[in-house]
Amino acid sequence: MIEWLTHQPLYLVYAFLFLSAAAESPIPPYPADIFILLFGFFSGQGAYHPGLVYAFSAAGSVTGIMILYYLARERGDAVVRFVSRTYLRHILPPPLLERIKRKFLDHGDLFILLNRFLPGMRAPICFTAGLVRKPAGKVFAYSLVSVLAWDLILVLAGFRLGRSWDSASQFLRRYNLLALAFIAAGLTVFSILYFSRKKTKE
């Protein structure tokens, strides 16, 4: 696929990059970061303009975030009701979900600002922002700052890290592993505290 793309007109390549970046938030397993890093690498080889790679990837990322935000804002309650009627209620019980929503109303701005730096948490953060109906302008502004910072790192990593794909991809793998470890530790602590308080109340 990548080899095929490199032989296509530039407008198709940049359109693909935009759509690829936009797909990440609504479709969480989609590996948009790899494509941004890859095209940053190609721009370091002179195949594409690094500024355009950065601009189209950032525009796509923000678009995807806002799509998921508005979907959650309009249909999020229906999703929550569905979860409450399935086995997922044991993983995300309604009282816990309500607590998360209250916490997000108080501290969600920071999570939105950091959402592009939190692999595995990007879609839940965008969805929760829409679910609790955070102001759209604030979500857009904070997401834009997050996207501009993260995508710049990716494009520069592909462009500058020794002009070597192995070095650039290794950087992304190590960052994601480290970030996921911190997130897992945080979720573990949160779960322990939550269930400890629940038992105490009982």
Short mmCIF file of C-alpha atoms in Angstrom, two decimals:
data_model
loop_
_atom_site.label_atom_id
_atom_site.label_comp_id
_atom_site.label_asym_id
_atom_site.label_seq_id
_atom_site.Cartn_x
_atom_site.Cartn_y
_atom_site.Cartn_z
CA MET A 1 0.00 0.00 0.00
CA ILE A 2 2.77 2.45 0.94
CA GLU A 3 4.67 1.65 -2.25
CA TRP A 4 1.46 2.26 -4.24
CA LEU A 5 0.86 5.58 -2.47
CA THR A 6 4.36 6.86 -3.21
CA HIS A 7 3.59 6.60 -6.93
CA GLN A 8 0.32 8.56 -6.71
CA PRO A 9 -0.22 12.30 -7.31
CA LEU A 10 0.65 14.44 -4.33
CA TYR A 11 -2.94 15.52 -3.71
CA LEU A 12 -3.95 11.87 -3.22
CA VAL A 13 -1.09 11.27 -0.83
CA TYR A 14 -2.01 14.28 1.30
CA ALA A 15 -5.71 13.35 1.16
CA PHE A 16 -4.82 9.86 2.40
CA LEU A 17 -2.74 11.36 5.22
CA PHE A 18 -5.64 13.62 6.26
CA LEU A 19 -8.19 10.77 6.24
CA SER A 20 -5.79 8.42 7.97
CA ALA A 21 -5.21 10.89 10.80
CA ALA A 22 -8.94 11.59 11.06
CA ALA A 23 -9.73 7.87 11.41
CA GLU A 24 -7.73 7.38 14.60
CA SER A 25 -10.20 8.82 17.13
CA PRO A 26 -13.44 7.30 15.74
CA ILE A 27 -11.62 3.99 15.02
CA PRO A 28 -9.19 3.61 17.98
CA PRO A 29 -7.15 0.62 16.73
CA TYR A 30 -6.27 2.49 13.53
CA PRO A 31 -2.48 3.17 13.51
CA ALA A 32 -2.51 6.80 12.34
CA ASP A 33 0.70 7.68 14.20
CA ILE A 34 2.66 5.14 12.17
CA PHE A 35 1.56 6.80 8.92
CA ILE A 36 2.39 10.29 10.20
CA LEU A 37 5.82 9.06 11.27
CA LEU A 38 6.29 7.25 7.97
CA PHE A 39 5.44 10.27 5.84
CA GLY A 40 7.65 12.41 8.06
CA PHE A 41 10.43 9.97 7.19
CA PHE A 42 9.62 10.21 3.47
CA SER A 43 9.69 14.00 3.72
CA GLY A 44 13.19 13.67 5.15
CA GLN A 45 14.07 11.79 1.97
CA GLY A 46 12.71 14.67 -0.11
CA ALA A 47 9.58 12.86 -1.34
CA TYR A 48 7.11 15.21 0.35
CA HIS A 49 7.09 18.64 1.93
CA PRO A 50 7.42 18.26 5.74
CA GLY A 51 5.23 21.33 6.32
CA LEU A 52 2.39 19.84 4.29
CA VAL A 53 2.77 16.46 5.97
CA TYR A 54 2.46 18.25 9.32
CA ALA A 55 -0.48 20.43 8.24
CA PHE A 56 -2.57 17.64 6.72
CA SER A 57 -1.93 15.20 9.55
CA ALA A 58 -2.77 17.80 12.20
CA ALA A 59 -5.92 18.88 10.37
CA GLY A 60 -7.02 15.25 10.07
CA SER A 61 -6.34 14.50 13.74
CA VAL A 62 -8.40 17.47 14.95
CA THR A 63 -11.20 16.59 12.54
CA GLY A 64 -11.34 13.03 13.87
CA ILE A 65 -11.41 14.24 17.46
CA MET A 66 -14.30 16.62 16.79
CA ILE A 67 -16.24 13.96 14.86
CA LEU A 68 -16.05 11.61 17.84
CA TYR A 69 -16.86 14.48 20.22
CA TYR A 70 -20.05 15.38 18.34
CA LEU A 71 -21.06 11.73 17.98
CA ALA A 72 -20.72 11.28 21.74
CA ARG A 73 -22.52 14.53 22.40
CA GLU A 74 -25.51 13.49 20.27
CA ARG A 75 -25.54 9.70 20.78
CA GLY A 76 -23.36 9.08 23.81
CA ASP A 77 -26.27 8.55 26.21
CA ALA A 78 -27.61 5.77 23.97
CA VAL A 79 -24.20 4.09 24.06
CA VAL A 80 -24.13 4.31 27.87
CA ARG A 81 -27.61 2.74 28.08
CA PHE A 82 -26.46 -0.07 25.80
CA VAL A 83 -23.40 -0.71 27.97
CA SER A 84 -25.60 -0.85 31.08
CA ARG A 85 -27.63 -3.69 29.51
CA THR A 86 -24.66 -5.87 28.49
CA TYR A 87 -21.83 -7.72 30.22
CA LEU A 88 -19.79 -4.52 29.87
CA ARG A 89 -21.63 -3.19 32.94
CA HIS A 90 -19.35 -5.42 35.03
CA ILE A 91 -16.28 -3.72 33.53
CA LEU A 92 -17.75 -0.23 33.64
CA PRO A 93 -20.56 -0.24 36.24
CA PRO A 94 -22.97 2.73 36.11
CA PRO A 95 -21.81 4.21 39.48
CA LEU A 96 -18.22 4.17 38.26
CA LEU A 97 -19.23 5.75 34.97
CA GLU A 98 -21.08 8.53 36.79
CA ARG A 99 -18.05 9.15 38.94
CA ILE A 100 -15.80 9.33 35.89
CA LYS A 101 -18.18 11.84 34.30
CA ARG A 102 -18.14 14.03 37.44
CA LYS A 103 -14.35 13.90 37.61
CA PHE A 104 -14.08 14.72 33.93
CA LEU A 105 -16.28 17.79 34.37
CA ASP A 106 -13.83 19.04 37.01
CA HIS A 107 -10.51 17.94 35.55
CA GLY A 108 -11.24 17.00 31.94
CA ASP A 109 -9.51 20.04 30.43
CA LEU A 110 -6.10 18.64 31.31
CA PHE A 111 -6.93 15.24 29.79
CA ILE A 112 -8.14 16.90 26.58
CA LEU A 113 -4.96 18.96 26.44
CA LEU A 114 -2.84 15.81 26.81
CA ASN A 115 -5.03 13.40 24.84
CA ARG A 116 -2.65 13.02 21.86
CA PHE A 117 0.11 12.01 24.25
CA LEU A 118 -1.94 9.20 25.84
CA PRO A 119 -2.07 6.13 23.57
CA GLY A 120 -5.04 3.93 24.31
CA MET A 121 -6.89 6.78 26.04
CA ARG A 122 -7.46 9.14 23.12
CA ALA A 123 -10.86 7.83 22.04
CA PRO A 124 -12.23 7.48 25.61
CA ILE A 125 -11.16 11.06 26.38
CA CYS A 126 -12.81 12.46 23.24
CA PHE A 127 -15.94 10.39 23.85
CA THR A 128 -16.22 11.47 27.49
CA ALA A 129 -15.77 15.12 26.50
CA GLY A 130 -18.80 14.80 24.25
CA LEU A 131 -20.75 12.72 26.76
CA VAL A 132 -20.48 15.38 29.48
CA ARG A 133 -21.00 18.10 26.85
CA LYS A 134 -17.81 20.03 27.37
CA PRO A 135 -17.96 23.28 25.36
CA ALA A 136 -17.07 22.53 21.74
CA GLY A 137 -14.81 25.58 21.45
CA LYS A 138 -12.76 24.51 24.46
CA VAL A 139 -12.49 20.91 23.22
CA PHE A 140 -11.36 22.14 19.80
CA ALA A 141 -8.80 24.59 21.22
CA TYR A 142 -7.24 22.16 23.69
CA SER A 143 -7.27 19.33 21.15
CA LEU A 144 -5.61 21.57 18.57
CA VAL A 145 -2.77 22.40 20.97
CA SER A 146 -2.33 18.70 21.79
CA VAL A 147 -2.39 17.67 18.13
CA LEU A 148 0.02 20.37 16.99
CA ALA A 149 2.53 19.39 19.66
CA TRP A 150 2.31 15.61 19.15
CA ASP A 151 2.21 15.63 15.35
CA LEU A 152 5.19 17.97 15.29
CA ILE A 153 7.13 15.43 17.35
CA LEU A 154 6.14 12.62 14.99
CA VAL A 155 7.00 14.50 11.80
CA LEU A 156 10.31 15.71 13.21
CA ALA A 157 11.10 12.21 14.49
CA GLY A 158 10.58 10.79 11.02
CA PHE A 159 12.44 13.65 9.39
CA ARG A 160 15.45 14.01 11.67
CA LEU A 161 16.23 10.81 13.55
CA GLY A 162 19.25 9.94 11.50
CA ARG A 163 17.09 9.74 8.38
CA SER A 164 16.60 6.16 9.57
CA TRP A 165 13.17 4.50 9.69
CA ASP A 166 14.39 2.04 12.32
CA SER A 167 15.39 4.87 14.64
CA ALA A 168 12.12 6.76 14.15
CA SER A 169 9.88 3.73 14.61
CA GLN A 170 11.88 2.65 17.65
CA PHE A 171 11.27 6.08 19.19
CA LEU A 172 7.50 5.69 18.74
CA ARG A 173 7.45 2.13 20.12
CA ARG A 174 9.41 3.11 23.21
CA TYR A 175 7.23 6.16 23.87
CA ASN A 176 3.99 4.18 23.50
CA LEU A 177 5.24 1.43 25.82
CA LEU A 178 6.28 3.97 28.45
CA ALA A 179 3.01 5.91 28.18
CA LEU A 180 0.93 2.72 28.34
CA ALA A 181 2.85 1.62 31.44
CA PHE A 182 2.06 4.91 33.20
CA ILE A 183 -1.61 4.67 32.15
CA ALA A 184 -1.86 1.07 33.34
CA ALA A 185 -0.31 2.03 36.67
CA GLY A 186 -2.72 4.93 37.03
CA LEU A 187 -5.75 2.76 36.22
CA THR A 188 -4.57 0.12 38.69
CA VAL A 189 -4.25 2.65 41.50
CA PHE A 190 -7.63 4.14 40.61
CA SER A 191 -9.28 0.69 40.62
CA ILE A 192 -7.75 -0.23 43.98
CA LEU A 193 -8.91 3.04 45.56
CA TYR A 194 -12.37 2.76 44.03
CA PHE A 195 -13.06 -0.81 45.17
CA SER A 196 -11.48 -0.17 48.59
CA ARG A 197 -13.87 2.73 49.18
CA LYS A 198 -16.76 0.60 47.92
CA LYS A 199 -15.96 -2.17 50.41
CA THR A 200 -15.57 0.36 53.22
CA LYS A 201 -19.03 1.75 52.52
CA GLU A 202 -20.50 -1.75 52.51
#
